PDB file of C-alpha atoms in Angstrom:
ATOM      1  CA  MET E  15     -10.005 -21.121 -17.383  1.00 85.00           C
ATOM      2  CA  ARG E  16      -8.925 -24.201 -15.518  1.00 92.00           C
ATOM      3  CA  PRO E  17     -10.817 -25.111 -12.329  1.00 94.00           C
ATOM      4  CA  SER E  18      -8.106 -23.949  -9.911  1.00 94.00           C
ATOM      5  CA  LEU E  19      -8.140 -20.479 -11.463  1.00 96.00           C
ATOM      6  CA  ARG E  20     -11.915 -20.411 -11.388  1.00 96.00           C
ATOM      7  CA  ASP E  21     -11.748 -21.119  -7.672  1.00 97.00           C
ATOM      8  CA  ILE E  22      -9.442 -18.163  -7.200  1.00 97.00           C
ATOM      9  CA  GLN E  23     -11.868 -16.013  -9.145  1.00 97.00           C
ATOM     10  CA  GLN E  24     -14.774 -17.234  -7.035  1.00 96.00           C
ATOM     11  CA  LEU E  25     -12.954 -16.651  -3.768  1.00 97.00           C
ATOM     12  CA  GLU E  26     -12.052 -13.171  -4.879  1.00 97.00           C
ATOM     13  CA  ALA E  27     -15.632 -12.365  -5.774  1.00 96.00           C
ATOM     14  CA  TYR E  28     -16.718 -13.816  -2.438  1.00 96.00           C
ATOM     15  CA  LEU E  29     -14.270 -11.678  -0.486  1.00 95.00           C
ATOM     16  CA  SER E  30     -15.292  -8.511  -2.273  1.00 93.00           C
ATOM     17  CA  GLY E  31     -18.961  -9.282  -1.752  1.00 94.00           C
ATOM     18  CA  GLN E  32     -19.694  -9.594  -5.443  1.00 94.00           C
ATOM     19  CA  LEU E  33     -20.895 -13.155  -5.516  1.00 94.00           C
ATOM     20  CA  PRO E  34     -24.628 -13.682  -6.110  1.00 95.00           C
ATOM     21  CA  ALA E  35     -26.447 -15.209  -3.119  1.00 94.00           C
ATOM     22  CA  GLU E  36     -26.793 -18.661  -4.600  1.00 95.00           C
ATOM     23  CA  GLU E  37     -23.155 -19.038  -5.572  1.00 95.00           C
ATOM     24  CA  ARG E  38     -22.135 -17.604  -2.227  1.00 96.00           C
ATOM     25  CA  GLU E  39     -24.039 -20.311  -0.416  1.00 96.00           C
ATOM     26  CA  HIS E  40     -22.543 -22.969  -2.634  1.00 96.00           C
ATOM     27  CA  LEU E  41     -19.024 -21.699  -2.013  1.00 97.00           C
ATOM     28  CA  ARG E  42     -19.614 -21.622   1.739  1.00 97.00           C
ATOM     29  CA  GLN E  43     -20.641 -25.260   1.608  1.00 97.00           C
ATOM     30  CA  ARG E  44     -17.530 -26.127  -0.323  1.00 97.00           C
ATOM     31  CA  LEU E  45     -15.339 -24.257   2.163  1.00 97.00           C
ATOM     32  CA  LEU E  46     -16.813 -26.367   4.932  1.00 97.00           C
ATOM     33  CA  LEU E  47     -16.380 -29.624   3.081  1.00 97.00           C
ATOM     34  CA  GLU E  48     -13.060 -29.103   1.336  1.00 97.00           C
ATOM     35  CA  PRO E  49     -10.163 -28.435   3.720  1.00 97.00           C
ATOM     36  CA  GLU E  50      -7.811 -27.797   0.842  1.00 96.00           C
ATOM     37  CA  LEU E  51     -10.027 -25.091  -0.593  1.00 97.00           C
ATOM     38  CA  TYR E  52     -10.359 -23.569   2.848  1.00 97.00           C
ATOM     39  CA  ALA E  53      -6.565 -23.470   3.233  1.00 96.00           C
ATOM     40  CA  GLN E  54      -6.267 -21.825  -0.173  1.00 96.00           C
ATOM     41  CA  PHE E  55      -8.876 -19.293   0.854  1.00 97.00           C
ATOM     42  CA  GLN E  56      -6.793 -18.310   3.884  1.00 96.00           C
ATOM     43  CA  GLN E  57      -3.639 -18.139   1.787  1.00 95.00           C
ATOM     44  CA  GLN E  58      -5.358 -15.992  -0.779  1.00 96.00           C
ATOM     45  CA  LYS E  59      -6.323 -13.499   1.919  1.00 96.00           C
ATOM     46  CA  GLN E  60      -2.711 -13.466   3.068  1.00 95.00           C
ATOM     47  CA  THR E  61      -1.649 -12.843  -0.496  1.00 95.00           C
ATOM     48  CA  TYR E  62      -3.800  -9.711  -0.770  1.00 95.00           C
ATOM     49  CA  ARG E  63      -2.145  -8.389   2.387  1.00 95.00           C
ATOM     50  CA  LEU E  64       1.232  -9.278   0.974  1.00 94.00           C
ATOM     51  CA  ILE E  65       0.494  -7.360  -2.205  1.00 95.00           C
ATOM     52  CA  ARG E  66      -0.501  -4.340  -0.160  1.00 95.00           C
ATOM     53  CA  ARG E  67       2.724  -4.510   1.829  1.00 94.00           C
ATOM     54  CA  SER E  68       4.756  -4.778  -1.334  1.00 95.00           C
ATOM     55  CA  GLY E  69       2.870  -1.837  -2.843  1.00 95.00           C
ATOM     56  CA  ARG E  70       3.742   0.217   0.214  1.00 96.00           C
ATOM     57  CA  ARG E  71       7.372  -0.789  -0.109  1.00 95.00           C
ATOM     58  CA  ARG E  72       7.332   0.408  -3.676  1.00 95.00           C
ATOM     59  CA  LEU E  73       5.854   3.763  -2.684  1.00 97.00           C
ATOM     60  CA  LYS E  74       8.447   4.102   0.086  1.00 96.00           C
ATOM     61  CA  ARG E  75      11.210   3.606  -2.430  1.00 96.00           C
ATOM     62  CA  GLU E  76       9.679   6.237  -4.698  1.00 97.00           C
ATOM     63  CA  LEU E  77       9.436   8.675  -1.796  1.00 97.00           C
ATOM     64  CA  GLU E  78      13.027   8.033  -0.723  1.00 97.00           C
ATOM     65  CA  LYS E  79      14.114   8.831  -4.235  1.00 96.00           C
ATOM     66  CA  ILE E  80      12.185  12.104  -4.281  1.00 95.00           C
ATOM     67  CA  HIS E  81      13.605  12.983  -0.875  1.00 95.00           C
ATOM     68  CA  CYS E  82      17.155  12.459  -2.123  1.00 93.00           C
ATOM     69  CA  GLU E  83      16.516  14.474  -5.258  1.00 91.00           C
ATOM     70  CA  LEU E  84      15.056  17.404  -3.383  1.00 91.00           C
ATOM     71  CA  PHE E  85      17.881  17.257  -0.891  1.00 87.00           C
ATOM     72  CA  SER E  86      20.509  17.416  -3.548  1.00 86.00           C
ATOM     73  CA  GLU E  87      19.133  20.502  -5.299  1.00 79.00           C
ATOM     74  CA  GLN E  88      21.653  23.283  -5.413  1.00 72.00           C
ATOM     75  CA  ALA E  89      19.988  26.645  -4.968  1.00 66.00           C
ATOM     76  CA  PRO E  90      21.227  29.626  -2.926  1.00 64.00           C
ATOM     77  CA  LEU E  91      18.809  28.979  -0.120  1.00 70.00           C
ATOM     78  CA  SER E  92      18.070  25.412  -0.959  1.00 82.00           C
ATOM     79  CA  TRP E  93      15.284  23.191   0.202  1.00 86.00           C
ATOM     80  CA  ARG E  94      17.919  21.152   1.989  1.00 88.00           C
ATOM     81  CA  GLU E  95      19.282  24.159   3.889  1.00 87.00           C
ATOM     82  CA  ARG E  96      15.794  25.164   4.972  1.00 87.00           C
ATOM     83  CA  ILE E  97      15.134  21.720   6.409  1.00 91.00           C
ATOM     84  CA  LEU E  98      18.514  21.214   8.030  1.00 90.00           C
ATOM     85  CA  SER E  99      18.406  24.588   9.777  1.00 89.00           C
ATOM     86  CA  LEU E 100      15.296  23.390  11.627  1.00 91.00           C
ATOM     87  CA  PHE E 101      17.159  20.575  13.313  1.00 91.00           C
ATOM     88  CA  ARG E 102      20.222  22.526  14.418  1.00 84.00           C
TER      89      ARG E 102
ATOM     90  CA  MET Y   5      -3.831  21.747  -4.729  1.00 87.00           C
ATOM     91  CA  ASN Y   6      -7.303  20.522  -3.783  1.00 88.00           C
ATOM     92  CA  GLN Y   7      -8.718  17.039  -3.580  1.00 88.00           C
ATOM     93  CA  SER Y   8      -9.924  16.643  -7.142  1.00 88.00           C
ATOM     94  CA  GLU Y   9      -6.640  17.983  -8.510  1.00 89.00           C
ATOM     95  CA  LEU Y  10      -4.841  15.492  -6.310  1.00 91.00           C
ATOM     96  CA  ILE Y  11      -6.897  12.544  -7.510  1.00 89.00           C
ATOM     97  CA  GLN Y  12      -6.396  13.603 -11.099  1.00 89.00           C
ATOM     98  CA  LEU Y  13      -2.650  13.995 -10.658  1.00 90.00           C
ATOM     99  CA  PHE Y  14      -2.277  10.697  -8.836  1.00 90.00           C
ATOM    100  CA  ARG Y  15      -3.925   8.965 -11.777  1.00 87.00           C
ATOM    101  CA  GLN Y  16      -1.903  10.724 -14.429  1.00 89.00           C
ATOM    102  CA  ASP Y  17       1.510  10.815 -12.849  1.00 92.00           C
ATOM    103  CA  ARG Y  18       2.005   9.590  -9.328  1.00 93.00           C
ATOM    104  CA  GLU Y  19       5.595  10.685  -9.088  1.00 94.00           C
ATOM    105  CA  SER Y  20       4.842  14.305  -9.999  1.00 94.00           C
ATOM    106  CA  ALA Y  21       2.035  14.355  -7.478  1.00 95.00           C
ATOM    107  CA  PHE Y  22       4.302  13.099  -4.720  1.00 96.00           C
ATOM    108  CA  ARG Y  23       7.066  15.465  -5.722  1.00 95.00           C
ATOM    109  CA  GLU Y  24       4.785  18.479  -5.647  1.00 94.00           C
ATOM    110  CA  ILE Y  25       3.377  17.585  -2.233  1.00 96.00           C
ATOM    111  CA  TYR Y  26       6.835  16.768  -0.968  1.00 96.00           C
ATOM    112  CA  ARG Y  27       8.298  20.100  -1.952  1.00 93.00           C
ATOM    113  CA  ASP Y  28       5.510  22.101  -0.341  1.00 94.00           C
ATOM    114  CA  ALA Y  29       4.539  20.037   2.669  1.00 96.00           C
ATOM    115  CA  PHE Y  30       7.751  18.529   3.958  1.00 96.00           C
ATOM    116  CA  PRO Y  31       9.316  21.828   5.134  1.00 95.00           C
ATOM    117  CA  GLN Y  32       6.177  22.437   7.230  1.00 96.00           C
ATOM    118  CA  VAL Y  33       6.179  18.901   8.601  1.00 97.00           C
ATOM    119  CA  ALA Y  34       9.888  19.092   9.371  1.00 96.00           C
ATOM    120  CA  ALA Y  35       9.364  22.390  11.226  1.00 96.00           C
ATOM    121  CA  LEU Y  36       6.559  20.818  13.217  1.00 95.00           C
ATOM    122  CA  ILE Y  37       8.540  17.735  14.202  1.00 96.00           C
ATOM    123  CA  ALA Y  38      11.667  19.767  14.962  1.00 95.00           C
ATOM    124  CA  ARG Y  39       9.679  21.991  17.340  1.00 95.00           C
ATOM    125  CA  ARG Y  40       8.481  18.870  19.102  1.00 92.00           C
ATOM    126  CA  LYS Y  41      11.946  17.448  19.591  1.00 89.00           C
ATOM    127  CA  GLY Y  42      11.912  14.962  16.755  1.00 93.00           C
ATOM    128  CA  THR Y  43      14.755  14.188  14.397  1.00 95.00           C
ATOM    129  CA  LEU Y  44      14.932  14.670  10.647  1.00 95.00           C
ATOM    130  CA  GLU Y  45      14.777  10.907  10.190  1.00 95.00           C
ATOM    131  CA  GLU Y  46      11.604  10.722  12.268  1.00 95.00           C
ATOM    132  CA  ALA Y  47      10.091  13.609  10.340  1.00 96.00           C
ATOM    133  CA  LYS Y  48      10.779  11.762   7.123  1.00 96.00           C
ATOM    134  CA  ASP Y  49       9.231   8.524   8.393  1.00 96.00           C
ATOM    135  CA  VAL Y  50       6.072  10.214   9.608  1.00 96.00           C
ATOM    136  CA  PHE Y  51       5.796  12.108   6.351  1.00 97.00           C
ATOM    137  CA  HIS Y  52       6.241   9.027   4.192  1.00 97.00           C
ATOM    138  CA  GLU Y  53       3.619   7.114   6.155  1.00 96.00           C
ATOM    139  CA  ALA Y  54       1.201  10.012   5.777  1.00 96.00           C
ATOM    140  CA  LEU Y  55       1.743  10.177   2.027  1.00 97.00           C
ATOM    141  CA  ILE Y  56       1.201   6.447   1.679  1.00 97.00           C
ATOM    142  CA  ALA Y  57      -1.991   6.681   3.723  1.00 95.00           C
ATOM    143  CA  LEU Y  58      -3.094   9.613   1.573  1.00 95.00           C
ATOM    144  CA  PHE Y  59      -2.450   7.632  -1.572  1.00 95.00           C
ATOM    145  CA  GLU Y  60      -4.369   4.618  -0.291  1.00 94.00           C
ATOM    146  CA  LYS Y  61      -7.307   6.756   0.749  1.00 92.00           C
ATOM    147  CA  CYS Y  62      -7.385   8.255  -2.720  1.00 89.00           C
ATOM    148  CA  GLN Y  63      -7.455   4.776  -4.236  1.00 86.00           C
ATOM    149  CA  THR Y  64     -10.379   3.639  -2.121  1.00 83.00           C
ATOM    150  CA  GLU Y  65     -12.200   6.945  -2.494  1.00 80.00           C
ATOM    151  CA  GLU Y  66     -12.355   7.471   1.257  1.00 82.00           C
ATOM    152  CA  LEU Y  67     -10.871  10.895   1.056  1.00 85.00           C
ATOM    153  CA  GLN Y  68     -12.718  14.031   2.116  1.00 87.00           C
ATOM    154  CA  ILE Y  69     -10.387  16.970   2.011  1.00 90.00           C
ATOM    155  CA  ARG Y  70     -12.196  20.279   2.179  1.00 89.00           C
ATOM    156  CA  GLY Y  71      -9.288  22.675   1.999  1.00 89.00           C
ATOM    157  CA  SER Y  72      -5.809  22.283   0.624  1.00 93.00           C
ATOM    158  CA  VAL Y  73      -4.111  18.929   0.330  1.00 94.00           C
ATOM    159  CA  ILE Y  74      -0.930  20.363   1.850  1.00 95.00           C
ATOM    160  CA  SER Y  75      -2.655  21.414   5.084  1.00 95.00           C
ATOM    161  CA  TYR Y  76      -4.359  18.045   5.222  1.00 95.00           C
ATOM    162  CA  VAL Y  77      -1.056  16.217   4.969  1.00 96.00           C
ATOM    163  CA  VAL Y  78       0.498  18.438   7.624  1.00 96.00           C
ATOM    164  CA  GLY Y  79      -2.487  17.665   9.861  1.00 95.00           C
ATOM    165  CA  MET Y  80      -2.049  13.930   9.314  1.00 95.00           C
ATOM    166  CA  CYS Y  81       1.586  14.199  10.348  1.00 97.00           C
ATOM    167  CA  ARG Y  82       0.705  16.257  13.417  1.00 96.00           C
ATOM    168  CA  ASN Y  83      -1.735  13.561  14.588  1.00 95.00           C
ATOM    169  CA  GLN Y  84       0.679  10.772  13.765  1.00 93.00           C
ATOM    170  CA  TRP Y  85       3.416  12.447  15.712  1.00 94.00           C
ATOM    171  CA  SER Y  86       1.234  13.048  18.780  1.00 93.00           C
ATOM    172  CA  ASN Y  87       0.186   9.399  18.777  1.00 91.00           C
ATOM    173  CA  TYR Y  88       3.754   8.302  18.347  1.00 89.00           C
ATOM    174  CA  LEU Y  89       4.919  10.421  21.279  1.00 89.00           C
ATOM    175  CA  ARG Y  90       2.140   9.177  23.478  1.00 88.00           C
ATOM    176  CA  LYS Y  91       3.028   5.573  22.724  1.00 84.00           C
ATOM    177  CA  LYS Y  92       6.729   6.188  23.140  1.00 80.00           C
ATOM    178  CA  GLN Y  93       6.372   7.954  26.484  1.00 77.00           C
ATOM    179  CA  ARG Y  94       3.896   5.743  28.228  1.00 73.00           C
ATOM    180  CA  GLU Y  95       3.769   2.550  26.240  1.00 64.00           C
ATOM    181  CA  ILE Y  96       0.043   2.356  26.760  1.00 52.00           C
ATOM    182  CA  PRO Y  97      -2.146   1.036  24.002  1.00 52.00           C
ATOM    183  CA  THR Y  98      -3.880   3.880  22.250  1.00 49.00           C
ATOM    184  CA  ASP Y  99      -7.188   2.890  20.851  1.00 52.00           C
ATOM    185  CA  ASP Y 100      -8.320   6.382  20.071  1.00 49.00           C
ATOM    186  CA  PHE Y 101      -7.465   6.148  16.409  1.00 45.00           C
ATOM    187  CA  SER Y 102      -8.219   9.488  14.940  1.00 45.00           C
ATOM    188  CA  GLU Y 103      -9.587   9.846  11.477  1.00 45.00           C
ATOM    189  CA  ASN Y 104      -6.138  10.476  10.104  1.00 42.00           C
ATOM    190  CA  GLU Y 105      -4.479   7.517  11.707  1.00 43.00           C
ATOM    191  CA  TYR Y 106      -2.495   5.329   9.398  1.00 48.00           C
ATOM    192  CA  GLU Y 107      -3.993   1.879   9.485  1.00 48.00           C
ATOM    193  CA  ALA Y 108      -1.772  -0.660  11.190  1.00 48.00           C
ATOM    194  CA  GLU Y 109      -0.825  -3.853   9.436  1.00 49.00           C
ATOM    195  CA  PRO Y 110      -2.216  -7.014  11.031  1.00 50.00           C
ATOM    196  CA  ASP Y 111       0.235  -9.689   9.934  1.00 50.00           C
ATOM    197  CA  ALA Y 112       3.819 -10.312  10.976  1.00 55.00           C
ATOM    198  CA  PRO Y 113       6.016  -7.971   8.949  1.00 57.00           C
ATOM    199  CA  GLU Y 114       9.319  -9.884   9.264  1.00 60.00           C
ATOM    200  CA  ARG Y 115       8.142 -13.108   7.721  1.00 66.00           C
ATOM    201  CA  SER Y 116       6.213 -11.511   4.895  1.00 74.00           C
ATOM    202  CA  GLY Y 117       9.165  -9.134   4.407  1.00 80.00           C
ATOM    203  CA  SER Y 118      11.438 -11.934   3.319  1.00 84.00           C
ATOM    204  CA  LEU Y 119       8.783 -13.321   1.017  1.00 85.00           C
ATOM    205  CA  ILE Y 120       8.274  -9.912  -0.572  1.00 87.00           C
ATOM    206  CA  ARG Y 121      11.995  -9.555  -1.128  1.00 86.00           C
ATOM    207  CA  TYR Y 122      12.015 -12.992  -2.703  1.00 84.00           C
ATOM    208  CA  LEU Y 123       9.104 -12.106  -4.992  1.00 85.00           C
ATOM    209  CA  GLU Y 124      10.670  -8.807  -5.974  1.00 86.00           C
ATOM    210  CA  LYS Y 125      13.491 -10.846  -7.472  1.00 83.00           C
ATOM    211  CA  ALA Y 126      12.044 -14.178  -8.544  1.00 79.00           C
ATOM    212  CA  GLY Y 127       8.490 -13.241  -9.352  1.00 86.00           C
ATOM    213  CA  LYS Y 128       8.794  -9.613 -10.341  1.00 90.00           C
ATOM    214  CA  LYS Y 129       6.512  -9.782 -13.322  1.00 92.00           C
ATOM    215  CA  CYS Y 130       3.673 -11.343 -11.376  1.00 94.00           C
ATOM    216  CA  LEU Y 131       4.192  -9.111  -8.385  1.00 94.00           C
ATOM    217  CA  ASP Y 132       4.102  -6.009 -10.592  1.00 96.00           C
ATOM    218  CA  LEU Y 133       0.910  -7.171 -12.240  1.00 97.00           C
ATOM    219  CA  LEU Y 134      -0.782  -7.977  -8.939  1.00 97.00           C
ATOM    220  CA  GLN Y 135       0.294  -4.625  -7.495  1.00 96.00           C
ATOM    221  CA  ALA Y 136      -1.100  -2.850 -10.523  1.00 96.00           C
ATOM    222  CA  VAL Y 137      -4.452  -4.544 -10.061  1.00 96.00           C
ATOM    223  CA  TYR Y 138      -4.880  -4.622  -6.303  1.00 95.00           C
ATOM    224  CA  TYR Y 139      -2.757  -1.796  -4.996  1.00 95.00           C
ATOM    225  CA  PHE Y 140      -2.650   0.758  -7.792  1.00 94.00           C
ATOM    226  CA  ARG Y 141      -6.129  -0.228  -8.907  1.00 93.00           C
ATOM    227  CA  TYR Y 142      -5.694  -0.213 -12.617  1.00 93.00           C
ATOM    228  CA  ASN Y 143      -8.711  -1.567 -14.427  1.00 94.00           C
ATOM    229  CA  MET Y 144      -8.115  -4.663 -16.556  1.00 96.00           C
ATOM    230  CA  GLN Y 145      -8.083  -2.632 -19.752  1.00 96.00           C
ATOM    231  CA  GLU Y 146      -5.190  -0.551 -18.398  1.00 95.00           C
ATOM    232  CA  VAL Y 147      -3.438  -3.686 -17.153  1.00 96.00           C
ATOM    233  CA  ALA Y 148      -3.714  -5.275 -20.599  1.00 97.00           C
ATOM    234  CA  GLU Y 149      -2.161  -2.200 -22.231  1.00 96.00           C
ATOM    235  CA  GLU Y 150       0.545  -1.687 -19.617  1.00 94.00           C
ATOM    236  CA  PHE Y 151       1.656  -5.312 -19.555  1.00 96.00           C
ATOM    237  CA  GLY Y 152       1.205  -6.007 -23.257  1.00 96.00           C
ATOM    238  CA  PHE Y 153      -1.689  -8.446 -23.302  1.00 96.00           C
ATOM    239  CA  ARG Y 154      -3.754  -8.738 -26.407  1.00 95.00           C
ATOM    240  CA  SER Y 155      -7.052  -8.692 -24.576  1.00 97.00           C
ATOM    241  CA  VAL Y 156      -8.671  -7.941 -21.256  1.00 97.00           C
ATOM    242  CA  ARG Y 157      -9.496 -11.596 -21.044  1.00 96.00           C
ATOM    243  CA  SER Y 158      -5.918 -12.813 -21.319  1.00 96.00           C
ATOM    244  CA  ALA Y 159      -4.809 -10.173 -18.799  1.00 97.00           C
ATOM    245  CA  THR Y 160      -7.496 -11.423 -16.437  1.00 97.00           C
ATOM    246  CA  VAL Y 161      -6.432 -15.041 -16.803  1.00 96.00           C
ATOM    247  CA  GLN Y 162      -2.843 -13.986 -16.163  1.00 96.00           C
ATOM    248  CA  LYS Y 163      -3.948 -12.138 -13.048  1.00 97.00           C
ATOM    249  CA  TYR Y 164      -5.395 -15.335 -11.606  1.00 97.00           C
ATOM    250  CA  LYS Y 165      -2.346 -17.340 -12.633  1.00 96.00           C
ATOM    251  CA  CYS Y 166      -0.156 -14.857 -10.815  1.00 96.00           C
ATOM    252  CA  MET Y 167      -2.409 -14.983  -7.797  1.00 96.00           C
ATOM    253  CA  GLU Y 168      -2.041 -18.749  -7.779  1.00 95.00           C
ATOM    254  CA  LYS Y 169       1.710 -18.571  -8.107  1.00 94.00           C
ATOM    255  CA  VAL Y 170       2.171 -16.131  -5.241  1.00 94.00           C
ATOM    256  CA  ARG Y 171      -0.406 -17.902  -3.124  1.00 94.00           C
ATOM    257  CA  ASN Y 172       1.489 -21.172  -3.548  1.00 93.00           C
ATOM    258  CA  GLU Y 173       4.619 -19.406  -2.407  1.00 91.00           C
ATOM    259  CA  VAL Y 174       2.725 -18.162   0.659  1.00 90.00           C
ATOM    260  CA  ALA Y 175       1.596 -21.740   1.338  1.00 91.00           C
ATOM    261  CA  LYS Y 176       5.097 -23.104   0.939  1.00 89.00           C
ATOM    262  CA  ARG Y 177       6.470 -20.638   3.484  1.00 84.00           C
ATOM    263  CA  ALA Y 178       3.702 -21.453   5.916  1.00 78.00           C
ATOM    264  CA  ASP Y 179       4.573 -25.173   5.657  1.00 75.00           C
ATOM    265  CA  GLU Y 180       8.228 -24.408   6.270  1.00 76.00           C
ATOM    266  CA  THR Y 181       7.347 -22.446   9.387  1.00 68.00           C
ATOM    267  CA  VAL Y 182       5.250 -25.307  10.707  1.00 65.00           C
ATOM    268  CA  SER Y 183       7.828 -28.004  10.001  1.00 65.00           C
ATOM    269  CA  ALA Y 184      10.794 -25.916  11.204  1.00 57.00           C
TER     270      ALA Y 184
END
């Protein structure tokens, strides 16, 4: 793996607390001395949050779809009718 | 449905799990919200947030449901709704997060929203892979199979490449915000 990807790997291990003590110390030193790496570290954290947000968006879409499907079921006393009667 | 059945079903087929819970729990949640003067739209929002929180708790193994999953979900919605009403009526900060409270998101949603929409179009493949790893918590073996990599190693390298790509996009947007 090229060095930039190895850094990402290291930062990830650091964030999840899986870096051995010695490497952790070394990375901390680098974060202090290398502003660029520090910026990337912050951006990487943002990226994890972004991924979580996008995962939630995906789930929301799936749930909307299920909602629509259940609402469009045609039974005598349908799921839809049961729900709508509550809000009348 | 109990907790272990839920976890099993979420792993096998997420959509079926959601559908089953939806069918059984939503009528109860809707009844609850209707009694407390909420609208159908609000009932749906609260319910969706609860299901997402439930899913995330399953992923991180924080879940401790003793009885039925349906009652648990209804309870989550009841708490959510009470908190929501309290905030709406008095606009006071509520710090008494109950156990069931859906965890609030710390960063600005609008800005990251546009980036997510961009990535959903321009970087779909990477976004899907990163979601699979970090949100849906596939192990790298599963990722390799799902995304057609020959080995766990090449899937892992791709994961870091994707991380770099999205991270650079995050950096670019941050620069634009500063210079704007």
